[in-house]
CSV table of C-alpha atoms in Angstrom, one decimal:
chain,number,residue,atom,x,y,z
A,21,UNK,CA,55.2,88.7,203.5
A,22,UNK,CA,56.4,92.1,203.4
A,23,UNK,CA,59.4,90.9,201.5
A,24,UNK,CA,57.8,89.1,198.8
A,25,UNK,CA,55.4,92.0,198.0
A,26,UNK,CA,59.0,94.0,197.7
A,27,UNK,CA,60.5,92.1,195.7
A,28,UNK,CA,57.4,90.6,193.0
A,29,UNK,CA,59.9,91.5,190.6
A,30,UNK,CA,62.9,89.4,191.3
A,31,UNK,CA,60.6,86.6,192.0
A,32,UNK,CA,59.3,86.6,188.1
A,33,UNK,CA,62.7,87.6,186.7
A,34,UNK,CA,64.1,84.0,188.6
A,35,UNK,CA,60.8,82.1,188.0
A,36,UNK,CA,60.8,83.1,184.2
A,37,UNK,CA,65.1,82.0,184.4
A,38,UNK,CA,63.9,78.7,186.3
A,39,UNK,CA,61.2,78.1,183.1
A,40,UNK,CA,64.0,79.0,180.8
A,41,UNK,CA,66.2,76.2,181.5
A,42,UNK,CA,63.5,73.3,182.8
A,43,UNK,CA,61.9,73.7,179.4
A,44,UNK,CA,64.8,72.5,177.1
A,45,UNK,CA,65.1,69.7,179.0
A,46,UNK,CA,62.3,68.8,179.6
A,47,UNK,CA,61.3,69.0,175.6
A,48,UNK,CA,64.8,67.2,174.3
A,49,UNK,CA,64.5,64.4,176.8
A,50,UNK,CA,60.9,63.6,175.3
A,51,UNK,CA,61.6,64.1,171.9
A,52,UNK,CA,64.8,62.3,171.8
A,53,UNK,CA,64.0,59.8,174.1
A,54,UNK,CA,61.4,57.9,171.6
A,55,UNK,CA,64.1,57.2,168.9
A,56,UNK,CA,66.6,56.0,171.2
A,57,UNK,CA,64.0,53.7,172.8
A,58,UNK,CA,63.0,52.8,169.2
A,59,UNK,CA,66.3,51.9,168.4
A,60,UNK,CA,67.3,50.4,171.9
A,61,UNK,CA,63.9,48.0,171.2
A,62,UNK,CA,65.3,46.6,167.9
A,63,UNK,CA,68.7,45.4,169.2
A,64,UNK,CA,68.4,43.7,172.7
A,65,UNK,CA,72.0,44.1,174.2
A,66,UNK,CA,71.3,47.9,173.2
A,67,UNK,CA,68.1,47.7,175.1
A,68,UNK,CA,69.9,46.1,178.4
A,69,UNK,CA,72.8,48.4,177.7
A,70,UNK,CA,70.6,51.9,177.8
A,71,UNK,CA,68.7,50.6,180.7
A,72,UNK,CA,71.8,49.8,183.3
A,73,UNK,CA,73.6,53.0,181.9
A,74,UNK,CA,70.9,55.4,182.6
A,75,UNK,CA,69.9,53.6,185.9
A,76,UNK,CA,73.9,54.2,187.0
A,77,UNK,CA,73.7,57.9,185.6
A,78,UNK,CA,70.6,58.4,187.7
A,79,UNK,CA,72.7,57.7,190.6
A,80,UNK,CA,75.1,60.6,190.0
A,81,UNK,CA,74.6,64.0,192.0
A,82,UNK,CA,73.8,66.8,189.5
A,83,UNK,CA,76.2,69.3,190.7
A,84,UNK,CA,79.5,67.2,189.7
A,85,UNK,CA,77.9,67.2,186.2
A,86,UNK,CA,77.0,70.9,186.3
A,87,UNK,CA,81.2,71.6,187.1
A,88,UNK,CA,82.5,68.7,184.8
A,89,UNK,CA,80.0,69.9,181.6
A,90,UNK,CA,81.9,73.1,181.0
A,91,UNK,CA,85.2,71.5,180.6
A,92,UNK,CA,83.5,69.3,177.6
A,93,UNK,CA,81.3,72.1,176.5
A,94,UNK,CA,83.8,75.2,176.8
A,95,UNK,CA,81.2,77.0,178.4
A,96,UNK,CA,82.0,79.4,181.9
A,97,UNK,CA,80.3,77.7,185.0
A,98,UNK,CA,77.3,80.4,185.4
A,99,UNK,CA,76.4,79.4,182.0
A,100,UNK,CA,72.7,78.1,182.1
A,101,UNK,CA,73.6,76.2,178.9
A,102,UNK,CA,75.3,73.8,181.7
A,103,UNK,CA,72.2,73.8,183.3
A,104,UNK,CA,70.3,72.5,180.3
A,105,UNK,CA,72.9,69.7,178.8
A,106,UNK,CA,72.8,68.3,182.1
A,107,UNK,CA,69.3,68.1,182.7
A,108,UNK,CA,68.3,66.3,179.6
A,109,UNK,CA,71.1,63.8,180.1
A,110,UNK,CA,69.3,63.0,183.0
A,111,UNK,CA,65.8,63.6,181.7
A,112,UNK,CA,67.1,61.0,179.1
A,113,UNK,CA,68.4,58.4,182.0
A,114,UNK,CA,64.9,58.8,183.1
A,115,UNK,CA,62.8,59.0,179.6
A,116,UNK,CA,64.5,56.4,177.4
A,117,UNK,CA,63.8,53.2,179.8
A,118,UNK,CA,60.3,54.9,180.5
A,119,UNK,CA,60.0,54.6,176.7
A,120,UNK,CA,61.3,51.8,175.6
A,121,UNK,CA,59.0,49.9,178.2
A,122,UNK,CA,56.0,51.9,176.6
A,123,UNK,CA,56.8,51.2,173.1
A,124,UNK,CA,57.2,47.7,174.0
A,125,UNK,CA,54.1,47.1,175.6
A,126,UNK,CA,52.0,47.8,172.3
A,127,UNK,CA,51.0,44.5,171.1
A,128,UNK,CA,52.7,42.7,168.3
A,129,UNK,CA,49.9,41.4,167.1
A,130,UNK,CA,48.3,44.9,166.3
A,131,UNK,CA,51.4,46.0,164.8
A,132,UNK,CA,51.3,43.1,162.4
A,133,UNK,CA,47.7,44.2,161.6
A,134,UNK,CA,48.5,47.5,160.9
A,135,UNK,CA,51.5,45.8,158.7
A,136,UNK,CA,48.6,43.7,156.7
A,137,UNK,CA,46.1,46.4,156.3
A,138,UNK,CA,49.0,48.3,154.2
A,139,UNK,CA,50.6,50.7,156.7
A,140,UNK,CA,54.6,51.6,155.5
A,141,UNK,CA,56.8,51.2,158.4
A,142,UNK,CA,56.6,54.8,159.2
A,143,UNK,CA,52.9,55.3,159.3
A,144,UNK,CA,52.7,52.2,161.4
A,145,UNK,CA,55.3,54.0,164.0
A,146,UNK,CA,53.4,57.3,163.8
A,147,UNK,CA,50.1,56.3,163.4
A,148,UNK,CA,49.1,52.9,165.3
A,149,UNK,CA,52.3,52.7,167.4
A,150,UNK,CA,53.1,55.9,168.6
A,151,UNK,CA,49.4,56.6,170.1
A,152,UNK,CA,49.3,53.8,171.3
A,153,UNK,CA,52.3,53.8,173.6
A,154,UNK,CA,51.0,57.7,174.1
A,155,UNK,CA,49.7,56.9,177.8
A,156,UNK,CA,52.5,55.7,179.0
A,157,UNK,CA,55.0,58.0,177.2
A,158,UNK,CA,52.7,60.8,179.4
A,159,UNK,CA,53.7,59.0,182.4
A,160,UNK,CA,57.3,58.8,181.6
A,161,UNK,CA,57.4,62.7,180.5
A,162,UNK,CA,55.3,63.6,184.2
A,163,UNK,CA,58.4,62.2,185.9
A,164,UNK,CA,60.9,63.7,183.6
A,165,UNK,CA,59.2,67.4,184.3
A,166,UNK,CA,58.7,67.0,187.8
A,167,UNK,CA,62.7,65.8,189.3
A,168,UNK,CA,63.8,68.5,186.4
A,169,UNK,CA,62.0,71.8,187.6
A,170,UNK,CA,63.3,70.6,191.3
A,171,UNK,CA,66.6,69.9,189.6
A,172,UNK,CA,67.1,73.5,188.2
A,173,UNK,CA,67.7,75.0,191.4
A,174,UNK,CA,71.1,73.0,192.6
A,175,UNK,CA,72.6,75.6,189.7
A,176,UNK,CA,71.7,78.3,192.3
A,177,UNK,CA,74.8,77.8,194.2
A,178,UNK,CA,76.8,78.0,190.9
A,179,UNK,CA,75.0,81.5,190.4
A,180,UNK,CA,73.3,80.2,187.7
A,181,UNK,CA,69.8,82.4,187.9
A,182,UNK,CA,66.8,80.6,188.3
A,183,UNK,CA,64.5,80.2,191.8
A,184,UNK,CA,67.3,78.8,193.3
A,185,UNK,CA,69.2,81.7,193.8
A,186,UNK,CA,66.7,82.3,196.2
A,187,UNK,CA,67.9,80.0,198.6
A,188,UNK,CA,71.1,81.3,198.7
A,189,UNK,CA,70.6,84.3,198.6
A,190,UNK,CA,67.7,83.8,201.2
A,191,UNK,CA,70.7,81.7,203.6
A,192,UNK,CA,73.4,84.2,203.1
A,193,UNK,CA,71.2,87.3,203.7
A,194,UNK,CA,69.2,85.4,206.6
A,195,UNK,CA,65.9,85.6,204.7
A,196,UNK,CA,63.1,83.3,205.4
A,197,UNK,CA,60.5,84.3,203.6
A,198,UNK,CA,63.0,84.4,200.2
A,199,UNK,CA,63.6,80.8,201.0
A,200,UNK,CA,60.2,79.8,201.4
A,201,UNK,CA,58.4,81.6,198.2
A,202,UNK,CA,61.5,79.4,196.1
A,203,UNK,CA,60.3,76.1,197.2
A,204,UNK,CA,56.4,77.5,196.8
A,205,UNK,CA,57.4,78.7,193.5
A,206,UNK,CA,59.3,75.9,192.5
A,207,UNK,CA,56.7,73.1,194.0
A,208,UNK,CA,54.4,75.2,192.2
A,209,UNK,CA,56.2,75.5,188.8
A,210,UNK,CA,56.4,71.5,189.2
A,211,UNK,CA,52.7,70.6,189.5
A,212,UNK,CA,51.5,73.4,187.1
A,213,UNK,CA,53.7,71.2,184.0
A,214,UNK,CA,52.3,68.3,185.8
A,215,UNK,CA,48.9,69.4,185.1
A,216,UNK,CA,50.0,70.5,181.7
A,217,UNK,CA,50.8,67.8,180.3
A,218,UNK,CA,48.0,65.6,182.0
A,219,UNK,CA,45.9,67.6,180.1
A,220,UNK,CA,47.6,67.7,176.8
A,221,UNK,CA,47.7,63.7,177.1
A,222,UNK,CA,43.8,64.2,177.3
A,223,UNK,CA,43.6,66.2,174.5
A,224,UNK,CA,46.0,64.5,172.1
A,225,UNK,CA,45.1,61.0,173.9
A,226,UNK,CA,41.3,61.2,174.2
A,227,UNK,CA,40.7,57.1,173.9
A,228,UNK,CA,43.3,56.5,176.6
A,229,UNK,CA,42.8,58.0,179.9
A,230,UNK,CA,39.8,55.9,180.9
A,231,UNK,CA,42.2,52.7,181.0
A,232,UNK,CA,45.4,54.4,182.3
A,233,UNK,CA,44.3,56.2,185.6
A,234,UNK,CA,46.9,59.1,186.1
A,235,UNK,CA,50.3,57.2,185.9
A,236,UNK,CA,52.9,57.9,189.0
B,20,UNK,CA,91.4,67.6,179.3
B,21,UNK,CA,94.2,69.5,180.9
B,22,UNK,CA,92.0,70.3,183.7
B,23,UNK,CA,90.6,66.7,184.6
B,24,UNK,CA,93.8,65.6,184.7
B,25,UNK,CA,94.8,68.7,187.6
B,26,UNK,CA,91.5,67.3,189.2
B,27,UNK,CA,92.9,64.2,189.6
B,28,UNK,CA,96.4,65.4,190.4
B,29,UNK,CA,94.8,67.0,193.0
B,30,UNK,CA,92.9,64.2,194.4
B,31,UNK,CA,96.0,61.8,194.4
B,32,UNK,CA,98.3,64.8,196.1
B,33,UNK,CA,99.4,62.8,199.5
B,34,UNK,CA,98.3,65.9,201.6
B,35,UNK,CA,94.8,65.7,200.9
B,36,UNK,CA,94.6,61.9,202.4
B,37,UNK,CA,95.4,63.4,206.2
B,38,UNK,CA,95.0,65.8,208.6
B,39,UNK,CA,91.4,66.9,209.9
B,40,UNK,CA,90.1,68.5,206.2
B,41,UNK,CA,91.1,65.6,204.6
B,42,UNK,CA,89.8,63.6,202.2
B,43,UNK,CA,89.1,59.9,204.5
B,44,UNK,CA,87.5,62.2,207.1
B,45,UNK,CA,85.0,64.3,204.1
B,46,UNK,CA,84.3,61.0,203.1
B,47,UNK,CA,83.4,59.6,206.5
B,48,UNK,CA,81.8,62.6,207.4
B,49,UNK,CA,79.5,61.9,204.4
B,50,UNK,CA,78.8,58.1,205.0
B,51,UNK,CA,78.1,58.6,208.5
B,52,UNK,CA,75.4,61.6,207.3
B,53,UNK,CA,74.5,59.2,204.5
B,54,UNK,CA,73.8,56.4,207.1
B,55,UNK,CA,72.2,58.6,209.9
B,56,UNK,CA,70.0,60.7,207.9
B,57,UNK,CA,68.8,56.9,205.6
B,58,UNK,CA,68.3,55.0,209.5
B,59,UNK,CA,66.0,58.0,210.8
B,60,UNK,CA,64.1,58.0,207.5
B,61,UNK,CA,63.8,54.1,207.4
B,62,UNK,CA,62.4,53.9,211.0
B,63,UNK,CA,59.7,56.1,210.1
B,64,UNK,CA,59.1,55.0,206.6
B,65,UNK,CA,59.6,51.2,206.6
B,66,UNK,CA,56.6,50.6,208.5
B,67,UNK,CA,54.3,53.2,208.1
B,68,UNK,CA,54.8,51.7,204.3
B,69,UNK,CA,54.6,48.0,205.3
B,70,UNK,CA,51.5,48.6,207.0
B,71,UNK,CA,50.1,50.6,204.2
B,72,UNK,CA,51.1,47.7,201.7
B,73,UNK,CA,49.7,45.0,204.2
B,74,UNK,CA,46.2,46.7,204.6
B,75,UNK,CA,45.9,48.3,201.7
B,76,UNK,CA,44.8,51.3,203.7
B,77,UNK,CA,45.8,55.6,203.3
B,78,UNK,CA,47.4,53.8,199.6
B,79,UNK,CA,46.2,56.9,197.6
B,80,UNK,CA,47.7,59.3,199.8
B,81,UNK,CA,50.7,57.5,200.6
B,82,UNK,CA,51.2,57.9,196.9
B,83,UNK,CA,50.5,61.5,196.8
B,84,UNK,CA,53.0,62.2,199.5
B,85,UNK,CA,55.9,60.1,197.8
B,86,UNK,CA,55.0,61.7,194.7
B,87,UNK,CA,54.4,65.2,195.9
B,88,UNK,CA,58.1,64.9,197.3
B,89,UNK,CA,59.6,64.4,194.7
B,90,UNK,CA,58.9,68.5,193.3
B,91,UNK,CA,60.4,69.2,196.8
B,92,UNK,CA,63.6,71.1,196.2
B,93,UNK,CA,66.4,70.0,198.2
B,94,UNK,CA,68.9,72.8,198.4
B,95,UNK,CA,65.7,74.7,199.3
B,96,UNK,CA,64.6,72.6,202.2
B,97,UNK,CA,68.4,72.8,203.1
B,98,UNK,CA,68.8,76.2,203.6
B,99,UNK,CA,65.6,76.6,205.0
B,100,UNK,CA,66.7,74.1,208.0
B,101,UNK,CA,70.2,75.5,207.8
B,102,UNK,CA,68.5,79.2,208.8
B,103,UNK,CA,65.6,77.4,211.3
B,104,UNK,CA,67.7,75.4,213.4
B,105,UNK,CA,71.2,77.2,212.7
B,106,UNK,CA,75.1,75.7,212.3
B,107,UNK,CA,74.6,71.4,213.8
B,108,UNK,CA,73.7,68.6,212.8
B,109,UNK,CA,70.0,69.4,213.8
B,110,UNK,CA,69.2,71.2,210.2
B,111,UNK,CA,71.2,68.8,207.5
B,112,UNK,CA,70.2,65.3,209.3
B,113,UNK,CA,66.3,66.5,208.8
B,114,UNK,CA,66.3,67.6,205.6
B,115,UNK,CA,68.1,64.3,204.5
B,116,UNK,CA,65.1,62.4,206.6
B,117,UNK,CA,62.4,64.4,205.0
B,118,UNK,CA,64.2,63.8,201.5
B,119,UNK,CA,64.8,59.9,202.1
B,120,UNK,CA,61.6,59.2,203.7
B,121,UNK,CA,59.6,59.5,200.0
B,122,UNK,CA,61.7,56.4,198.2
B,123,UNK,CA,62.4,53.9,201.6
B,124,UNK,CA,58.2,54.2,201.9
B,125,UNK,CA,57.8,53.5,198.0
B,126,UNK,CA,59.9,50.9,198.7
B,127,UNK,CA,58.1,49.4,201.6
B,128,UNK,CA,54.3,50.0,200.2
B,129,UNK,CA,55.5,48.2,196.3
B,130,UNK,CA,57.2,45.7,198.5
B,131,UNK,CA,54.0,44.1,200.0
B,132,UNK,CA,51.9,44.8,196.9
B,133,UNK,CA,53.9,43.1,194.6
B,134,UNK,CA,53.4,39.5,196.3
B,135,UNK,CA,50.7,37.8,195.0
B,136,UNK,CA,47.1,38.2,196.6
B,137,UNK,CA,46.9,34.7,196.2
B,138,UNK,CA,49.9,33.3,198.0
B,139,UNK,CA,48.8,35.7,201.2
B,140,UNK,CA,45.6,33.7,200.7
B,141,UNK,CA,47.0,30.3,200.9
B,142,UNK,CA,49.2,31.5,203.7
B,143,UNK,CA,46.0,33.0,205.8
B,144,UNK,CA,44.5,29.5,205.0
B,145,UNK,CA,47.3,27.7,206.7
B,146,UNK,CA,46.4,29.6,209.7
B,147,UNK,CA,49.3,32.3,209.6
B,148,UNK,CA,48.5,35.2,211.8
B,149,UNK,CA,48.8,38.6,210.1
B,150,UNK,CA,52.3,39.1,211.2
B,151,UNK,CA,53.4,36.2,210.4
B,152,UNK,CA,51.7,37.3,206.8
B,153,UNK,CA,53.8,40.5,206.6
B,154,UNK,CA,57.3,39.1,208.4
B,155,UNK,CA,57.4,35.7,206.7
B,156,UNK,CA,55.8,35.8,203.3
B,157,UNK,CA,55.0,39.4,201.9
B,158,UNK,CA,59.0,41.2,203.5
B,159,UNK,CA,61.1,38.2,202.5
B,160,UNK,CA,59.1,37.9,198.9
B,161,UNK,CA,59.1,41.8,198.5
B,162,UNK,CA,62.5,42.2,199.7
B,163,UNK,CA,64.4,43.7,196.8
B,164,UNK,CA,61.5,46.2,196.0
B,165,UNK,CA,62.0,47.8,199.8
B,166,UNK,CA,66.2,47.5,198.9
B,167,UNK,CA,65.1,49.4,195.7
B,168,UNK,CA,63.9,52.1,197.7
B,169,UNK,CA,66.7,52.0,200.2
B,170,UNK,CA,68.9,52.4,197.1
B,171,UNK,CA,67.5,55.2,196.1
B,172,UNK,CA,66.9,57.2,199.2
B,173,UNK,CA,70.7,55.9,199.8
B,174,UNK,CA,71.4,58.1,196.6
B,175,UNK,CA,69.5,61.0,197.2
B,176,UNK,CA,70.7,60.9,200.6
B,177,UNK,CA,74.7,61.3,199.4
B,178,UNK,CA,73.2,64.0,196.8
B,179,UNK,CA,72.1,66.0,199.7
B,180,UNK,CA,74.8,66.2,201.8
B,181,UNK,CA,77.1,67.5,198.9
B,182,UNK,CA,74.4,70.0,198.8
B,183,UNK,CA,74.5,70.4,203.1
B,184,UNK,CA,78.4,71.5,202.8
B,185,UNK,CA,76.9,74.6,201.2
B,186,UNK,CA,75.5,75.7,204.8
B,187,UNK,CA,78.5,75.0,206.7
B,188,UNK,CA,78.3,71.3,207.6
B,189,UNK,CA,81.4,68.7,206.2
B,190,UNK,CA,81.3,65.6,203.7
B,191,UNK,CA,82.8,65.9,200.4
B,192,UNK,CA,80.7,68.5,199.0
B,193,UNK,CA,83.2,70.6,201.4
B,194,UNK,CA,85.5,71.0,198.5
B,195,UNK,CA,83.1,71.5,195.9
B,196,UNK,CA,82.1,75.1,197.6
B,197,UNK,CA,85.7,75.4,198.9
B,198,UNK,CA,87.0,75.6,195.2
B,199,UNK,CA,84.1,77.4,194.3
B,200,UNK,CA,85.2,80.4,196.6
B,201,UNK,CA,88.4,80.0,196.2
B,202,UNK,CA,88.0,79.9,192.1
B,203,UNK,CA,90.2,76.7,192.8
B,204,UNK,CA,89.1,74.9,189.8
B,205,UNK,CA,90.7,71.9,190.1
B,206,UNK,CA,89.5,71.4,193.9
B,207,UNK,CA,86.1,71.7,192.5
B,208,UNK,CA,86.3,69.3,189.9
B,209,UNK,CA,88.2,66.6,192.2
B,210,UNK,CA,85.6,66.9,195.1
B,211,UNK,CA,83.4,66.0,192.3
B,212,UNK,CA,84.4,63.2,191.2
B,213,UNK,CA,85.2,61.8,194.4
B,214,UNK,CA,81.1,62.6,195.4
B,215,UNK,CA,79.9,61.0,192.1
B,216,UNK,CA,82.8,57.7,192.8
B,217,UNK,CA,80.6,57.2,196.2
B,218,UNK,CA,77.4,57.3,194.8
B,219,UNK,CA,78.2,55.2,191.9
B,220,UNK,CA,80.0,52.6,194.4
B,221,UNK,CA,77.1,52.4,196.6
B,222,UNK,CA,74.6,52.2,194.0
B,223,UNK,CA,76.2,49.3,192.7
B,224,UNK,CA,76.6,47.6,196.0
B,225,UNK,CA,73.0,48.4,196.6
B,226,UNK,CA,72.3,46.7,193.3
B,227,UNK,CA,74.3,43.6,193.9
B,228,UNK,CA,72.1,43.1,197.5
B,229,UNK,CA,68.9,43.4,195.4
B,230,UNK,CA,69.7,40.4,193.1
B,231,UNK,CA,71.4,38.7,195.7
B,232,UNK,CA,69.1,38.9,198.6
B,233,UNK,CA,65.6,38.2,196.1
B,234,UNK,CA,64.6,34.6,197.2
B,235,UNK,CA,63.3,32.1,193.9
B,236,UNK,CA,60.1,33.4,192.4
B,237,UNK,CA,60.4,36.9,194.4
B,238,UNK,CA,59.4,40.1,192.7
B,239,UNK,CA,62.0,41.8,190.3
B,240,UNK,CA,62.5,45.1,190.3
């Protein structure tokens, strides 16, 4: 206890680090994700393709990819921008699949509809389709936010800054209580964008969360 | 480029296959971890979640707990073991149970779920007891949903115990760090692409049981 209230300000100067690089992420996963899955939707082998491809890349540790990225990217191995190109190639392997399966599941017969009533292809997508695959693009994006804040801390043992330099630091100084207030902090950072984007789905999504209890 | 290609030099270098820091015994090191810490896990989990799935019972917070996991951190949990229970086997093999435990009883609770509620009628009408239920109709019908989760603890499992070398213990992630203090670049990079070859290879093996194990008319994943 003593040792967190000594050192308040290195835990906000890691946690504001760790926000730093889940953010990105987090953000280019989602907003990339949906065209992708659009695209991935029209053409099926594209759609089987995407999903076996980021199912296999889900299966690959993140720390090989934080060393192999600055070989491609030209960057030093602290850099955080590692950190970030990594994560959202896995919050993609996560998000794309998650979205494709949410845009697909609006009905066909609405779209048509929306086609008859005079919507252009665009307003369709952004207007009837979009909101309507909203709930379940939520549920994708809760995942994606969740295994990224956890995520950001394997760059810790790069010396990347971010909460998990706690850890090590905490192991190699033999300090528990550092330890513990990262995985707090962390666990905590992880439900608070949890919560976050529950309740900007409810905001954005009013009609939907009475059908769609809570996602995963 | 230049530097994959030294990466790979140095993984095909003839002195790196023997001796006792080798690569066959890092890698055995890590599939024995992999193996230990994915048994413990699936003794606990497996049917704590088969009953769950069976009785429908504690679903909601069986849910929570696999979910709640999942913000876990686990070079956090590592270390913290690593300082708890000191240099062993005690501190790595528990974290990887704790960390595999969340997937094998997702697995195990989807598993029973996804059969039909109407074929565990029929079979409770042709006088099946309520093992024979669970052994004979919803495991063999659920089966690739609870190898799903086996996969997937299997992966976070190998994950981990990259991360494990970190506090002293061996497995491949041994020359990740090793290169890391020694600014040995290319050791670095060729200890990672051996980890990522073993997840990848047991990912796919673990996918090919799924489809080939799933009986007619069983759930797909």
């Amino acid at each position: 206890m003593t040792w967190i209230l000594a050192n308040l300000g290195l835990l906000g100067e890691r946690l504001l680090a760790h926000l730093g690089q889940a953010l990105p992420p987090i953000v280019l996963a989602f907003v990339l994700a949906i065209p992708i899955a659009k695209l991935a939707n029209s053409r099926g082998w594209l759609r089987g393709g995407l999903t076996a491809g980021a199912g296999l890349l889900y299966a690959v540790p993140s720390l090989p990819l934080f060393i192999v990225l600055p070989i491609v990217l030209g960057t030093g191995i602290r850099s955080s921008v590692n950190i970030i190109v990594a994560l959202t190639i896995y919050g993609l392997a996560l998000m794309v699949p998650s979205a494709s399966e949410a845009l697909r599941s609006v009905s066909g017969s609405t779209l048509q509809s929306a086609t008859a009533q005079g919507y252009a292809p665009f307003a369709r997508f952004w207007s009837v389709e979009l909101p309507l695959a909203g709930p379940a693009l939520v549920a994708g994006l809760r995942v994606v936010a969740v295994s990224t804040v956890s995520l950001v801390t394997v760059g810790g043992v790069l010396g990347v800054p971010s909460l998990g330099m706690l850890f090590v630091d905490g192991f190699q100084r033999n300090i528990t209580a550092e330890i513990l207030s990262g995985i707090v902090l962390t666990a905590a950072l992880a439900v608070a964008l949890d919560l976050l984007i529950v309740l900007g789905g409810r905001l954005l999504l009013p009609w939907a969360h009475s059908r769609t209890g809570g996602g995963r | 480029m230049s530097q994959l290609l030294e990466a790979f030099a140095w993984i095909g270098d003839p002195t790196r296959w023997s001796g006792p820091g080798g690569i066959p015994v890092r890698l055995a090191e890590h599939l024995w971890y992999t193996a230990l810490g994915v048994a413990i896990a699936a003794l606990i989990a497996v049917p704590v979640g088969l009953y769950v799935g069976h009785s429908h019972r504690a679903r909601g917070l069986t849910v929570a707990i696999s979910g709640a996991a999942r913000a876990l951190p686990t070079l956090g949990l590592v270390t913290l073991f690593g300082l708890w229970f000191g240099i062993g086997l005690t501190a790595p093999i528990l974290a990887f149970v704790v960390l595999a435990i969340p997937s094998l009883l997702a697995g195990a609770y989807s598993a029973c779920e996804s059969v039909d509620p109407d074929t565990v009628d029929a079979a409770r009408a042709q006088g099946m007891t309520e093992w024979q239920i669970l052994t004979r109709v919803e495991v063999p019908l659920g089966m690739p949903l609870l190898i799903s989760g086996l996969r997937l603890a299997v992966v976070q499992v190998v994950a981990t115990v990259m991360l494990a070398s970190y506090i002293g213990n061996g497995g491949l992630g041994r020359f990740i760090f090793l290169g890391l203090n020694l600014q040995d670049y290319p050791q670095m990079l060729g200890g990672s692409i051996l980890v990522v070859a073993l997840a990848l290879v047991l990912d796919v093996l673990l996918r090919l049981l799924e489809r080939g194990i799933s009986p007619r008319g069983a759930a797909r994943v």
